XYZ file of C-alpha atoms in Angstrom:
481
model
C -189.351 -60.808 -94.942
C -189.067 -64.513 -94.802
C -187.241 -67.286 -94.916
C -186.962 -69.858 -96.992
C -185.406 -72.252 -94.702
C -182.154 -74.316 -94.301
C -181.747 -74.554 -98.188
C -182.069 -70.664 -98.746
C -182.813 -66.956 -97.177
C -184.247 -64.201 -98.973
C -182.609 -62.250 -96.130
C -179.172 -63.460 -96.737
C -176.584 -63.435 -98.977
C -175.834 -66.169 -101.340
C -172.500 -66.552 -99.987
C -173.880 -67.141 -96.728
C -175.670 -69.940 -97.500
C -173.088 -71.806 -98.967
C -170.755 -71.355 -96.129
C -173.291 -72.328 -94.544
C -173.277 -76.253 -96.377
C -169.687 -76.754 -95.751
C -169.939 -79.705 -94.543
C -167.298 -82.408 -95.867
C -165.096 -82.005 -93.160
C -167.415 -82.638 -90.844
C -168.344 -85.448 -89.329
C -172.102 -84.500 -87.625
C -172.461 -80.860 -89.276
C -175.655 -79.023 -88.002
C -176.373 -76.131 -90.857
C -178.783 -73.708 -90.360
C -179.754 -70.561 -92.035
C -183.043 -68.458 -90.842
C -183.695 -64.855 -91.133
C -180.927 -63.600 -89.168
C -178.982 -66.107 -88.344
C -176.417 -68.418 -89.437
C -175.021 -71.559 -87.355
C -172.787 -73.953 -88.320
C -171.021 -76.081 -85.311
C -167.449 -77.095 -86.117
C -167.220 -79.731 -83.525
C -168.612 -78.766 -80.544
C -166.921 -74.879 -80.882
C -170.306 -72.663 -81.749
C -169.336 -69.914 -84.817
C -172.221 -67.510 -85.258
C -172.205 -65.047 -88.613
C -175.063 -62.445 -88.260
C -175.444 -61.588 -91.896
C -178.655 -59.350 -91.872
C -177.634 -55.365 -90.325
C -173.739 -56.319 -89.893
C -172.865 -54.297 -92.726
C -168.965 -54.954 -91.431
C -169.141 -58.344 -92.540
C -171.649 -58.551 -95.250
C -169.285 -55.463 -96.723
C -165.837 -57.834 -96.320
C -167.631 -60.739 -97.541
C -164.651 -63.170 -96.977
C -163.244 -65.419 -98.527
C -164.865 -69.312 -98.304
C -161.798 -70.729 -96.683
C -161.668 -67.910 -94.079
C -164.972 -66.319 -93.470
C -166.253 -68.412 -91.182
C -162.860 -68.989 -89.436
C -163.235 -64.690 -89.030
C -166.787 -64.916 -87.756
C -165.764 -67.821 -85.244
C -162.892 -65.439 -83.702
C -165.141 -62.291 -83.419
C -167.648 -64.692 -81.513
C -165.145 -65.963 -79.458
C -163.934 -62.545 -78.087
C -167.613 -61.054 -76.953
C -168.317 -59.245 -80.468
C -171.997 -57.939 -80.266
C -174.622 -58.093 -83.003
C -178.067 -57.747 -83.286
C -180.516 -60.609 -82.877
C -183.590 -61.636 -84.023
C -186.373 -64.140 -83.021
C -184.940 -67.556 -84.298
C -186.720 -70.743 -85.251
C -186.473 -74.523 -84.372
C -185.314 -77.161 -87.132
C -188.715 -77.889 -88.018
C -189.592 -74.110 -88.728
C -191.197 -72.984 -85.484
C -190.517 -70.135 -83.380
C -188.546 -70.538 -80.253
C -190.977 -70.139 -76.998
C -190.903 -66.032 -76.223
C -188.710 -65.666 -79.243
C -185.778 -67.184 -77.336
C -182.925 -70.026 -77.941
C -179.653 -70.564 -76.482
C -176.774 -72.312 -77.806
C -174.295 -73.150 -76.365
C -171.042 -75.629 -77.208
C -167.755 -75.702 -74.853
C -168.651 -72.878 -73.288
C -169.128 -70.515 -76.274
C -173.132 -69.674 -75.602
C -175.073 -67.784 -78.176
C -178.471 -66.202 -76.114
C -180.877 -64.621 -79.003
C -183.505 -62.141 -77.968
C -186.411 -60.341 -79.489
C -185.640 -56.615 -79.552
C -182.040 -56.210 -77.718
C -178.601 -57.179 -78.029
C -176.210 -59.945 -75.928
C -173.057 -60.328 -75.677
C -171.276 -63.625 -76.428
C -169.279 -64.451 -73.627
C -165.847 -65.841 -74.259
C -165.187 -69.692 -73.948
C -163.051 -70.740 -70.564
C -159.345 -70.315 -70.461
C -157.354 -72.819 -72.832
C -154.745 -75.100 -71.080
C -152.908 -74.767 -74.258
C -149.487 -73.561 -74.374
C -148.889 -69.579 -75.103
C -147.676 -70.944 -78.871
C -150.999 -70.397 -80.075
C -152.786 -67.347 -80.573
C -156.080 -68.762 -81.153
C -158.291 -70.849 -78.121
C -159.038 -74.272 -78.546
C -161.922 -74.054 -79.612
C -160.795 -72.385 -83.056
C -158.049 -74.396 -83.635
C -160.034 -76.862 -83.097
C -161.720 -75.380 -85.891
C -158.886 -74.083 -87.959
C -156.994 -77.455 -87.772
C -159.940 -79.771 -87.783
C -162.850 -79.089 -89.762
C -161.980 -77.447 -92.893
C -159.871 -79.589 -95.875
C -159.171 -76.129 -97.403
C -156.831 -75.521 -94.740
C -153.381 -77.034 -95.778
C -153.281 -77.620 -99.804
C -156.402 -78.265 -99.739
C -156.165 -81.592 -99.485
C -154.568 -82.870 -95.939
C -156.462 -82.630 -92.858
C -154.631 -82.595 -89.808
C -154.877 -85.071 -86.525
C -153.347 -85.580 -83.637
C -149.726 -83.441 -81.978
C -146.563 -85.767 -82.715
C -143.736 -83.685 -81.643
C -142.971 -80.083 -80.956
C -140.071 -77.596 -79.907
C -139.444 -74.176 -79.883
C -139.932 -74.046 -83.967
C -143.781 -74.847 -83.296
C -145.761 -78.108 -83.518
C -145.859 -81.224 -85.849
C -148.747 -82.855 -86.748
C -149.981 -86.118 -88.011
C -152.304 -84.813 -91.210
C -154.172 -87.542 -93.513
C -154.331 -86.689 -97.554
C -158.561 -86.847 -97.696
C -158.086 -87.912 -101.289
C -156.439 -91.307 -100.739
C -155.730 -91.734 -96.853
C -152.450 -91.317 -96.424
C -150.717 -90.158 -93.799
C -148.101 -87.335 -93.388
C -146.346 -84.798 -91.699
C -147.117 -81.337 -90.934
C -144.900 -78.705 -89.630
C -146.132 -75.541 -88.659
C -144.350 -72.747 -87.174
C -145.439 -69.955 -85.249
C -145.727 -66.386 -86.989
C -144.404 -64.761 -83.957
C -141.345 -67.044 -83.525
C -137.844 -64.718 -83.603
C -136.328 -66.292 -86.286
C -138.740 -68.222 -88.634
C -136.411 -70.906 -90.811
C -139.563 -73.088 -91.976
C -139.431 -71.560 -95.269
C -135.758 -71.835 -95.637
C -136.088 -75.402 -94.799
C -138.506 -75.861 -97.061
C -136.254 -74.425 -99.586
C -133.758 -76.447 -98.908
C -135.928 -79.991 -99.442
C -136.554 -78.791 -103.066
C -133.007 -78.180 -103.650
C -132.408 -81.599 -102.498
C -135.556 -83.427 -103.628
C -135.080 -87.073 -105.139
C -131.659 -88.317 -102.975
C -132.462 -91.539 -101.339
C -133.008 -90.741 -97.666
C -134.242 -87.379 -98.792
C -138.231 -86.643 -97.432
C -140.315 -85.196 -99.541
C -141.692 -82.232 -99.252
C -145.845 -82.159 -100.780
C -146.722 -78.827 -99.321
C -145.800 -75.594 -98.195
C -147.758 -72.680 -97.245
C -149.443 -69.936 -94.810
C -152.914 -71.509 -93.723
C -155.081 -69.132 -91.943
C -153.936 -67.507 -88.610
C -150.313 -66.821 -90.218
C -148.801 -70.257 -89.482
C -146.363 -71.799 -92.504
C -147.141 -75.464 -92.777
C -144.865 -77.814 -94.170
C -146.165 -81.068 -95.282
C -143.719 -83.585 -95.998
C -143.573 -87.612 -95.977
C -144.424 -89.369 -92.582
C -141.497 -91.102 -91.389
C -140.914 -93.675 -88.583
C -138.998 -93.012 -85.475
C -135.592 -91.995 -85.149
C -132.499 -93.188 -83.999
C -132.346 -91.635 -80.945
C -136.373 -93.006 -79.990
C -134.538 -96.759 -81.280
C -131.565 -96.628 -79.337
C -133.851 -95.580 -76.330
C -135.284 -98.955 -76.989
C -132.373 -100.915 -77.075
C -131.519 -99.821 -73.770
C -128.763 -97.157 -75.277
C -126.600 -99.164 -76.989
C -126.457 -100.320 -79.859
C -124.040 -103.664 -81.640
C -121.582 -102.859 -83.612
C -123.197 -104.614 -86.754
C -126.140 -102.544 -86.436
C -123.836 -99.182 -86.380
C -121.663 -100.333 -89.497
C -124.959 -100.948 -91.127
C -126.206 -96.840 -89.604
C -122.565 -95.994 -90.526
C -122.800 -97.324 -94.189
C -126.216 -95.484 -95.224
C -125.445 -92.213 -93.250
C -121.886 -91.555 -94.615
C -123.676 -91.887 -98.208
C -126.631 -89.284 -97.163
C -124.341 -86.678 -96.129
C -122.095 -87.343 -99.233
C -125.319 -86.349 -101.263
C -125.800 -83.342 -98.657
C -122.074 -81.747 -99.848
C -122.972 -82.905 -103.457
C -126.185 -79.974 -103.637
C -123.777 -77.647 -102.039
C -125.440 -77.314 -98.806
C -124.000 -78.360 -94.732
C -126.181 -79.784 -92.898
C -124.507 -78.291 -89.053
C -127.209 -80.334 -87.159
C -125.830 -84.226 -87.269
C -127.091 -85.825 -84.258
C -129.237 -89.067 -83.750
C -132.750 -87.565 -83.551
C -132.213 -85.748 -86.793
C -132.144 -89.547 -89.096
C -135.357 -91.215 -89.044
C -135.882 -95.078 -90.184
C -138.363 -95.170 -92.819
C -141.509 -97.198 -92.653
C -142.904 -100.192 -95.413
C -140.893 -101.298 -97.865
C -138.682 -98.542 -96.736
C -138.064 -99.949 -92.723
C -134.626 -100.564 -93.373
C -133.426 -96.888 -95.215
C -132.185 -93.901 -92.936
C -133.902 -90.565 -93.508
C -132.106 -87.210 -93.015
C -134.473 -84.456 -91.554
C -134.456 -81.061 -90.304
C -132.794 -78.420 -92.917
C -133.218 -75.271 -90.708
C -129.487 -75.171 -89.662
C -128.570 -75.803 -93.433
C -125.777 -73.404 -95.182
C -124.401 -73.712 -98.468
C -120.738 -73.684 -98.398
C -120.192 -73.919 -102.563
C -121.625 -71.772 -105.312
C -123.387 -73.851 -108.085
C -122.243 -72.053 -110.744
C -118.512 -70.767 -109.470
C -117.827 -74.151 -107.471
C -116.052 -71.033 -105.337
C -116.085 -72.617 -101.706
C -117.032 -69.656 -98.962
C -114.302 -68.379 -97.078
C -112.197 -68.947 -93.709
C -113.660 -66.973 -90.276
C -113.487 -66.823 -87.138
C -115.679 -65.793 -84.848
C -118.911 -67.611 -85.307
C -121.335 -68.123 -82.786
C -121.867 -72.109 -82.152
C -124.482 -73.516 -84.459
C -125.715 -76.947 -83.987
C -126.001 -79.634 -80.880
C -122.824 -79.125 -78.951
C -122.946 -82.921 -77.443
C -121.848 -84.166 -81.418
C -120.302 -80.449 -82.798
C -116.752 -80.728 -84.311
C -113.701 -79.426 -81.994
C -113.691 -76.073 -84.964
C -117.181 -75.434 -84.582
C -116.610 -74.868 -80.576
C -113.529 -72.567 -81.222
C -116.076 -70.273 -83.858
C -114.173 -71.312 -86.875
C -116.490 -71.520 -89.733
C -117.858 -74.713 -90.781
C -117.587 -76.882 -93.561
C -117.691 -80.478 -94.928
C -115.043 -81.875 -92.607
C -116.941 -80.500 -89.672
C -120.706 -82.342 -90.554
C -118.367 -85.695 -90.813
C -116.316 -85.344 -87.552
C -120.194 -84.569 -85.651
C -120.903 -88.359 -87.401
C -118.249 -90.068 -86.094
C -119.189 -88.633 -82.456
C -122.564 -89.886 -83.150
C -121.438 -93.835 -84.489
C -119.216 -93.470 -81.103
C -122.336 -92.476 -79.318
C -124.153 -95.256 -80.683
C -121.531 -97.958 -80.178
C -119.798 -96.954 -76.093
C -123.623 -95.614 -75.050
C -122.651 -92.473 -74.015
C -119.284 -89.476 -74.533
C -117.262 -88.463 -71.639
C -118.658 -84.773 -72.117
C -122.083 -85.824 -71.280
C -122.891 -84.807 -67.663
C -121.628 -82.343 -67.680
C -122.821 -79.514 -64.761
C -122.409 -75.290 -65.320
C -123.692 -72.598 -63.955
C -124.305 -70.938 -67.001
C -124.284 -72.148 -70.828
C -121.182 -70.831 -71.838
C -119.516 -72.208 -69.489
C -121.377 -75.706 -70.187
C -120.086 -75.431 -73.482
C -116.646 -74.616 -72.486
C -116.413 -77.127 -70.329
C -117.105 -79.392 -73.177
C -114.750 -78.315 -75.888
C -112.310 -78.483 -73.575
C -113.510 -81.979 -72.989
C -112.795 -82.683 -76.410
C -110.421 -81.496 -77.237
C -108.018 -83.295 -74.286
C -109.193 -86.708 -74.525
C -107.421 -88.846 -76.259
C -108.735 -90.476 -79.557
C -107.493 -93.904 -78.111
C -109.563 -92.816 -74.757
C -112.511 -92.065 -76.863
C -112.540 -95.215 -78.631
C -111.606 -97.829 -75.478
C -113.155 -101.108 -76.551
C -114.257 -100.084 -79.943
C -112.422 -100.949 -83.405
C -109.529 -99.078 -84.376
C -111.351 -98.035 -87.586
C -113.963 -95.207 -85.654
C -109.982 -93.626 -84.164
C -108.829 -93.741 -88.060
C -112.166 -92.274 -88.931
C -111.532 -89.597 -86.557
C -108.324 -88.706 -87.105
C -108.981 -88.361 -90.742
C -111.966 -86.047 -90.369
C -109.861 -83.841 -87.984
C -106.866 -83.703 -90.248
C -109.261 -82.335 -93.385
C -108.305 -78.959 -94.443
C -111.218 -76.103 -94.642
C -112.140 -76.375 -98.069
C -110.637 -79.791 -98.736
C -113.478 -82.392 -100.401
C -113.472 -85.728 -97.646
C -112.758 -89.034 -99.326
C -116.122 -90.341 -98.687
C -115.660 -93.652 -100.462
C -112.667 -94.510 -98.549
C -114.414 -93.727 -95.144
C -116.995 -96.410 -96.438
C -114.758 -99.006 -97.613
C -112.947 -98.397 -94.473
C -116.032 -99.760 -92.289
C -117.107 -101.950 -94.802
C -113.812 -104.117 -94.830
C -114.312 -103.980 -90.748
C -117.885 -105.541 -91.845
C -116.366 -108.151 -93.853
C -113.693 -109.269 -90.701
C -116.034 -109.267 -88.222
C -117.999 -112.176 -90.213
C -121.306 -109.608 -90.343
C -124.379 -110.439 -92.946
C -125.627 -107.070 -94.682
C -129.146 -108.648 -94.056
C -130.036 -105.318 -92.832
C -131.804 -106.932 -89.618
C -130.551 -104.281 -86.855
C -130.803 -104.617 -83.205
C -134.531 -102.994 -82.736
C -135.913 -105.766 -86.209
C -134.098 -108.596 -83.825
C -135.192 -107.501 -80.508
C -139.559 -106.931 -81.746
C -139.250 -110.239 -83.772
C -138.286 -111.674 -80.477
C -141.296 -109.605 -78.499
C -143.478 -111.165 -80.956
C -142.589 -114.842 -80.940
C -142.711 -114.088 -77.048
C -146.198 -113.273 -77.346
C -147.177 -115.618 -79.772
C -145.986 -118.171 -77.511
C -147.743 -116.561 -74.494
C -150.927 -116.940 -76.562
C -150.269 -120.631 -77.519
C -150.005 -121.130 -74.353
C -152.939 -119.720 -72.448
C -155.545 -122.265 -74.784
C -153.381 -125.301 -73.702
C -153.418 -124.334 -70.058
C -157.218 -123.608 -69.955
C -157.751 -127.294 -71.507
C -155.733 -129.267 -69.062
C -156.899 -131.521 -65.927
C -157.375 -129.956 -63.165
C -155.758 -131.261 -60.006
C -158.418 -133.722 -58.005
C -158.460 -131.964 -55.010
C -156.798 -134.164 -51.598
C -159.451 -134.477 -48.873
C -158.526 -132.242 -45.899
C -156.482 -134.001 -43.177
C -158.244 -134.862 -39.420
C -155.821 -134.769 -37.074
C -155.811 -138.380 -34.758
C -153.314 -140.414 -32.307
C -149.818 -140.615 -32.615
C -149.897 -137.824 -35.129
C -151.501 -139.231 -37.844
C -154.914 -138.615 -39.455
C -158.193 -141.030 -39.190
C -156.361 -143.096 -42.130
C -153.402 -143.503 -40.609
C -151.403 -141.447 -42.563
C -148.792 -139.307 -41.023
C -149.098 -135.586 -40.817
């Protein structure tokens, strides 16, 4: 059998030749189609496909999106495969029928008449969340454009948690940046698919991110592609030295009450209200608050019959303990009132800088939760809002007084804070604390840049000649020193 070079191979199925030409997502791909070997370099990871005597691979012939990944996995596990003399890129045989490829610790050594194992790459430094090596993950997440929705290429990691990882990704068609949430297939309680369904129910609402794609990618990971947004309120809170002005808190309260009202109008409870789950927009939507993380959301009302879920007790605590309502601590089924009570704690947290039950120590998690519940129940509202306007006490008392299935008066709560806003003489210019601080820093940098050229152009002072000691404490010029 004779080889036709990089563009063809008589000994290889045409499908494998086509696979070796996948180069749209690789910055500098190396494609070699020879008599018995296909070699493809995916960003430094060596992946080998032997397509002559390997009946298993020929019989299987996986689809385009997974073929090279399967071969890469087999190579990294030390699979033995038949080898044969190779040719250089110009078509000439290598010296002694040997050729060595080495990329990131993955080495392929080929001899004329025997088989050699492919050594396993070095142990990855990535946490055990992923079950592939670093080299295969690089190929999986960075090389093929059709890994996620046929048009999203993953970039750097921007977050993560017990559910999986969050990556920044790029739409290869228009260059738009998006966020991709990946869920580990080995997670005990998967929730990403449910969260994607909730997003689709809420789609179209103001401040609700748009989910562009959901599916299962290679390796069994579930991926959800959604709008890329700005920093969270917790990030901005830290940026502003962990305190917000009354104006910023009231501007946020007006939007947050509306977001929760919309979620409730779609028959869902959020059940994890906290600053980390509220993100500011970017660009023209930089003043818009967005709600994320609906993994704990729950339907509280049948959309067809309008029937509310029944009252129950003995429920496990769901949400973030710092902001959960007292009824949630007591094991009572959550309802609309609990989302609003949690929002009240969030507003006081941002206005005060902290809450009285922060920093409680305990030996077990249950003991800590019990102490926090006791502190919440025994702290009077007047003490909780000390130094804050009385409207926050009215808000909190109203939320705590609601019945289990009662619909909150969202308009009343918004009006409560809007009247306070007007009475304080504040302006609805959407100049948040972080906006003002960023403008001040930019002005300071501009001033420093302006002063630097002026300092360089200023005349240098004439050096004074050194004093030479003279008689009676004077120098030779008669000057006293």
